[in-house]
PDB file of C-alpha atoms and ligand atoms in Angstrom:
ATOM      1  CA  MET C   1      64.259 -96.865   9.051  1.00 52.00           C
ATOM      2  CA  PRO C   2      62.044 -98.297   6.287  1.00 50.00           C
ATOM      3  CA  PRO C   3      62.043 -96.602   2.859  1.00 52.00           C
ATOM      4  CA  ASP C   4      59.214 -94.074   3.056  1.00 54.00           C
ATOM      5  CA  GLY C   5      58.703 -93.876  -0.713  1.00 47.00           C
ATOM      6  CA  SER C   6      57.481 -97.471  -1.030  1.00 48.00           C
ATOM      7  CA  ARG C   7      55.001 -96.926   1.797  1.00 52.00           C
ATOM      8  CA  ARG C   8      53.548 -93.703   0.529  1.00 51.00           C
ATOM      9  CA  SER C   9      53.099 -94.715  -3.081  1.00 50.00           C
ATOM     10  CA  PRO C  10      49.833 -96.715  -2.600  1.00 50.00           C
ATOM     11  CA  ALA C  11      48.390 -93.903  -0.452  1.00 49.00           C
ATOM     12  CA  PRO C  12      46.656 -91.868  -3.238  1.00 54.00           C
ATOM     13  CA  ALA C  13      44.721 -94.934  -4.459  1.00 52.00           C
ATOM     14  CA  ASP C  14      43.730 -95.747  -0.880  1.00 56.00           C
ATOM     15  CA  ASP C  15      42.567 -92.164  -0.375  1.00 57.00           C
ATOM     16  CA  ARG C  16      40.388 -92.354  -3.489  1.00 56.00           C
ATOM     17  CA  ARG C  17      38.842 -95.587  -2.279  1.00 54.00           C
ATOM     18  CA  LYS C  18      38.092 -94.005   1.083  1.00 53.00           C
ATOM     19  CA  LYS C  19      36.395 -91.064  -0.628  1.00 52.00           C
ATOM     20  CA  GLN C  20      34.276 -93.410  -2.733  1.00 51.00           C
ATOM     21  CA  ARG C  21      33.289 -95.319   0.370  1.00 50.00           C
ATOM     22  CA  THR C  22      32.137 -92.151   2.137  1.00 50.00           C
ATOM     23  CA  ILE C  23      30.159 -91.073  -0.936  1.00 48.00           C
ATOM     24  CA  SER C  24      28.321 -94.406  -1.212  1.00 46.00           C
ATOM     25  CA  SER C  25      27.750 -94.562   2.554  1.00 43.00           C
ATOM     26  CA  THR C  26      25.977 -91.211   2.467  1.00 47.00           C
ATOM     27  CA  LYS C  27      23.558 -92.558  -0.164  1.00 49.00           C
ATOM     28  CA  GLU C  28      22.521 -95.676   1.751  1.00 53.00           C
ATOM     29  CA  ALA C  29      22.442 -96.712   5.396  1.00 69.00           C
ATOM     30  CA  THR C  30      25.701 -98.061   6.811  1.00 77.00           C
ATOM     31  CA  ILE C  31      25.948-101.824   6.449  1.00 78.00           C
ATOM     32  CA  TYR C  32      28.123-103.846   8.780  1.00 82.00           C
ATOM     33  CA  CYS C  33      30.088-106.885   7.697  1.00 82.00           C
ATOM     34  CA  PRO C  34      28.401-110.017   9.126  1.00 82.00           C
ATOM     35  CA  ASN C  35      31.827-111.642   9.412  1.00 85.00           C
ATOM     36  CA  CYS C  36      33.998-109.038  11.162  1.00 90.00           C
ATOM     37  CA  GLY C  37      31.472-106.374  12.162  1.00 86.00           C
ATOM     38  CA  GLN C  38      33.262-103.486  10.378  1.00 85.00           C
ATOM     39  CA  PRO C  39      31.162-100.936   8.452  1.00 85.00           C
ATOM     40  CA  ILE C  40      31.053-101.506   4.681  1.00 80.00           C
ATOM     41  CA  GLY C  41      30.357 -98.814   2.104  1.00 77.00           C
ATOM     42  CA  ASP C  42      29.157-100.937  -0.791  1.00 76.00           C
ATOM     43  CA  PRO C  43      27.477-104.279   0.056  1.00 71.00           C
ATOM     44  CA  ARG C  44      28.034-105.503  -3.532  1.00 76.00           C
ATOM     45  CA  GLN C  45      31.811-105.352  -2.944  1.00 77.00           C
ATOM     46  CA  PRO C  46      33.595-107.855  -0.686  1.00 81.00           C
ATOM     47  CA  CYS C  47      34.461-106.534   2.771  1.00 82.00           C
ATOM     48  CA  SER C  48      37.643-104.427   2.675  1.00 82.00           C
ATOM     49  CA  HIS C  49      38.606-105.607   6.176  1.00 84.00           C
ATOM     50  CA  CYS C  50      38.276-109.394   5.868  1.00 89.00           C
ATOM     51  CA  SER C  51      37.281-109.762   2.152  1.00 82.00           C
ATOM     52  CA  HIS C  52      34.020-111.462   3.173  1.00 78.00           C
ATOM     53  CA  GLN C  53      31.481-111.286   0.332  1.00 75.00           C
ATOM     54  CA  VAL C  54      28.340-109.600   1.609  1.00 64.00           C
ATOM     55  CA  ARG C  55      25.167-110.799  -0.080  1.00 62.00           C
ATOM     56  CA  PRO C  56      23.592-108.352  -2.547  1.00 55.00           C
ATOM     57  CA  VAL C  57      20.322-106.586  -1.753  1.00 51.00           C
ATOM     58  CA  GLN C  58      17.828-109.020  -0.272  1.00 49.00           C
ATOM     59  CA  VAL C  59      14.776-107.381  -1.883  1.00 50.00           C
ATOM     60  CA  ASP C  60      15.842-108.794  -5.258  1.00 52.00           C
ATOM     61  CA  GLU C  61      15.924-112.303  -3.811  1.00 53.00           C
ATOM     62  CA  SER C  62      12.450-112.216  -2.300  1.00 54.00           C
ATOM     63  CA  LEU C  63      11.061-110.739  -5.526  1.00 54.00           C
ATOM     64  CA  SER C  64      12.538-113.470  -7.716  1.00 51.00           C
ATOM     65  CA  SER C  65      11.310-116.111  -5.276  1.00 53.00           C
ATOM     66  CA  TRP C  66       7.751-114.863  -5.712  1.00 65.00           C
ATOM     67  CA  ILE C  67       7.791-114.346  -9.506  1.00 77.00           C
ATOM     68  CA  PRO C  68       9.405-117.417 -11.129  1.00 80.00           C
ATOM     69  CA  TYR C  69      10.967-115.738 -14.198  1.00 79.00           C
ATOM     70  CA  LYS C  70      13.103-118.813 -14.811  1.00 86.00           C
ATOM     71  CA  ASN C  71      10.178-121.239 -14.627  1.00 91.00           C
ATOM     72  CA  PRO C  72       7.838-120.270 -17.489  1.00 92.00           C
ATOM     73  CA  ALA C  73       5.739-123.438 -17.129  1.00 93.00           C
ATOM     74  CA  ALA C  74       4.824-122.471 -13.558  1.00 94.00           C
ATOM     75  CA  LEU C  75       3.947-118.927 -14.635  1.00 93.00           C
ATOM     76  CA  ILE C  76       1.807-120.219 -17.518  1.00 94.00           C
ATOM     77  CA  ALA C  77       0.031-122.606 -15.124  1.00 95.00           C
ATOM     78  CA  TYR C  78      -0.653-119.708 -12.762  1.00 94.00           C
ATOM     79  CA  TYR C  79      -2.193-117.489 -15.445  1.00 93.00           C
ATOM     80  CA  LEU C  80      -4.140-120.342 -17.062  1.00 93.00           C
ATOM     81  CA  GLY C  81      -5.486-121.204 -13.609  1.00 93.00           C
ATOM     82  CA  ILE C  82      -6.639-117.615 -13.099  1.00 91.00           C
ATOM     83  CA  PHE C  83      -8.205-117.359 -16.572  1.00 91.00           C
ATOM     84  CA  ALA C  84      -9.973-120.682 -16.018  1.00 90.00           C
ATOM     85  CA  PHE C  85     -12.255-118.602 -13.808  1.00 86.00           C
ATOM     86  CA  ILE C  86     -13.873-117.175 -16.987  1.00 85.00           C
ATOM     87  CA  PRO C  87     -17.102-119.144 -17.655  1.00 78.00           C
ATOM     88  CA  CYS C  88     -17.290-121.413 -20.758  1.00 73.00           C
ATOM     89  CA  PHE C  89     -13.941-120.206 -22.122  1.00 76.00           C
ATOM     90  CA  GLY C  90     -12.253-121.235 -18.889  1.00 81.00           C
ATOM     91  CA  PHE C  91     -13.163-124.875 -19.437  1.00 80.00           C
ATOM     92  CA  PHE C  92     -10.521-125.077 -22.160  1.00 86.00           C
ATOM     93  CA  LEU C  93      -7.874-123.568 -19.849  1.00 92.00           C
ATOM     94  CA  GLY C  94      -8.351-125.757 -16.770  1.00 92.00           C
ATOM     95  CA  ILE C  95      -6.682-128.891 -18.141  1.00 92.00           C
ATOM     96  CA  PRO C  96      -3.718-127.023 -19.754  1.00 93.00           C
ATOM     97  CA  ALA C  97      -3.278-125.219 -16.410  1.00 95.00           C
ATOM     98  CA  VAL C  98      -2.924-128.566 -14.626  1.00 95.00           C
ATOM     99  CA  ILE C  99      -0.493-129.864 -17.289  1.00 95.00           C
ATOM    100  CA  ALA C 100       1.623-126.677 -17.178  1.00 96.00           C
ATOM    101  CA  GLY C 101       1.522-126.807 -13.391  1.00 96.00           C
ATOM    102  CA  ILE C 102       2.891-130.358 -13.346  1.00 95.00           C
ATOM    103  CA  LEU C 103       5.631-129.348 -15.813  1.00 95.00           C
ATOM    104  CA  GLY C 104       6.434-126.332 -13.629  1.00 94.00           C
ATOM    105  CA  LEU C 105       6.666-128.510 -10.519  1.00 93.00           C
ATOM    106  CA  LYS C 106       8.947-130.951 -12.326  1.00 94.00           C
ATOM    107  CA  SER C 107      11.372-128.219 -13.441  1.00 91.00           C
ATOM    108  CA  ALA C 108      11.281-126.710  -9.936  1.00 90.00           C
ATOM    109  CA  LYS C 109      12.224-130.116  -8.521  1.00 91.00           C
ATOM    110  CA  ARG C 110      15.009-130.598 -11.084  1.00 90.00           C
ATOM    111  CA  GLN C 111      16.463-127.116 -10.521  1.00 86.00           C
ATOM    112  CA  PRO C 112      15.397-125.669  -7.134  1.00 84.00           C
ATOM    113  CA  GLU C 113      16.811-122.258  -8.089  1.00 82.00           C
ATOM    114  CA  VAL C 114      14.162-121.707 -10.816  1.00 82.00           C
ATOM    115  CA  LYS C 115      11.449-121.737  -8.103  1.00 85.00           C
ATOM    116  CA  GLY C 116       7.783-121.253  -9.027  1.00 89.00           C
ATOM    117  CA  LYS C 117       6.405-124.116  -6.935  1.00 91.00           C
ATOM    118  CA  VAL C 118       3.685-121.877  -5.493  1.00 92.00           C
ATOM    119  CA  HIS C 119       2.610-120.715  -8.962  1.00 93.00           C
ATOM    120  CA  ALA C 120       2.629-124.273 -10.292  1.00 95.00           C
ATOM    121  CA  TRP C 121       0.496-125.502  -7.383  1.00 95.00           C
ATOM    122  CA  LEU C 122      -1.938-122.610  -7.784  1.00 94.00           C
ATOM    123  CA  GLY C 123      -2.249-123.509 -11.476  1.00 95.00           C
ATOM    124  CA  ILE C 124      -2.914-127.168 -10.632  1.00 95.00           C
ATOM    125  CA  ILE C 125      -5.428-126.330  -7.873  1.00 95.00           C
ATOM    126  CA  PHE C 126      -7.320-123.694  -9.891  1.00 94.00           C
ATOM    127  CA  GLY C 127      -7.195-125.819 -13.043  1.00 94.00           C
ATOM    128  CA  THR C 128      -8.537-128.912 -11.269  1.00 95.00           C
ATOM    129  CA  PHE C 129     -11.180-126.946  -9.369  1.00 94.00           C
ATOM    130  CA  PHE C 130     -12.608-125.141 -12.399  1.00 93.00           C
ATOM    131  CA  THR C 131     -12.410-128.226 -14.635  1.00 92.00           C
ATOM    132  CA  LEU C 132     -14.436-130.202 -12.058  1.00 93.00           C
ATOM    133  CA  LEU C 133     -16.807-127.272 -11.624  1.00 92.00           C
ATOM    134  CA  TYR C 134     -17.502-126.952 -15.360  1.00 90.00           C
ATOM    135  CA  LEU C 135     -17.741-130.738 -15.751  1.00 91.00           C
ATOM    136  CA  SER C 136     -20.333-130.943 -12.980  1.00 93.00           C
ATOM    137  CA  VAL C 137     -22.296-128.068 -14.547  1.00 90.00           C
ATOM    138  CA  ILE C 138     -22.204-129.829 -17.948  1.00 90.00           C
ATOM    139  CA  LEU C 139     -23.265-133.131 -16.351  1.00 93.00           C
ATOM    140  CA  MET C 140     -26.104-131.405 -14.537  1.00 95.00           C
ATOM    141  CA  VAL C 141     -27.297-129.761 -17.755  1.00 94.00           C
ATOM    142  CA  VAL C 142     -27.097-133.089 -19.630  1.00 94.00           C
ATOM    143  CA  PHE C 143     -28.928-134.816 -16.780  1.00 94.00           C
ATOM    144  CA  ALA C 144     -31.648-132.141 -16.691  1.00 93.00           C
ATOM    145  CA  MET C 145     -32.097-132.389 -20.481  1.00 93.00           C
ATOM    146  CA  SER C 146     -32.370-136.195 -20.328  1.00 91.00           C
ATOM    147  CA  GLN C 147     -34.964-135.893 -17.558  1.00 86.00           C
ATOM    148  CA  HIS C 148     -36.890-133.355 -19.602  1.00 75.00           C
ATOM    149  CA  LYS C 149     -37.110-135.739 -22.578  1.00 66.00           C
ATOM    150  CA  LYS C 150     -38.918-138.357 -20.462  1.00 59.00           C
TER     151      LYS C 150
HETATM  152 ZN1   ZN I   1      34.509-108.112   7.109  1.00 95.04          ZN
END
């Protein structure tokens, strides 16, 4: 017969853990371990059945993939590209938007986890588009003025 005392001693701690698990499982929907298929109370904790680490909430991941907090150059390019839409004033933002966009793309290439490629490209596209637009307007005005002089 095995010594009962040594078996029972870890029981209170196990009971507490079970209570915690039921409390957290009432708050959120039951999540099942992708490795062993057992229900898990807290997805931030490794699985208690097979110690498989379940990935933390996926919403956070998609959010950080859309807003490149770690790639400021890409963010700057994005906002400069948007503000380049403002007439006259925007002309001075188009070229910096392209430069910031290229810097953002470079840092996204160097460290893929910083992301921001979409923002960088939007900055480059908007910056190029509005710079060309304003340049063509300026050229047209200059051309019209030179024609007027004759
Ligand atoms: Zn598991």
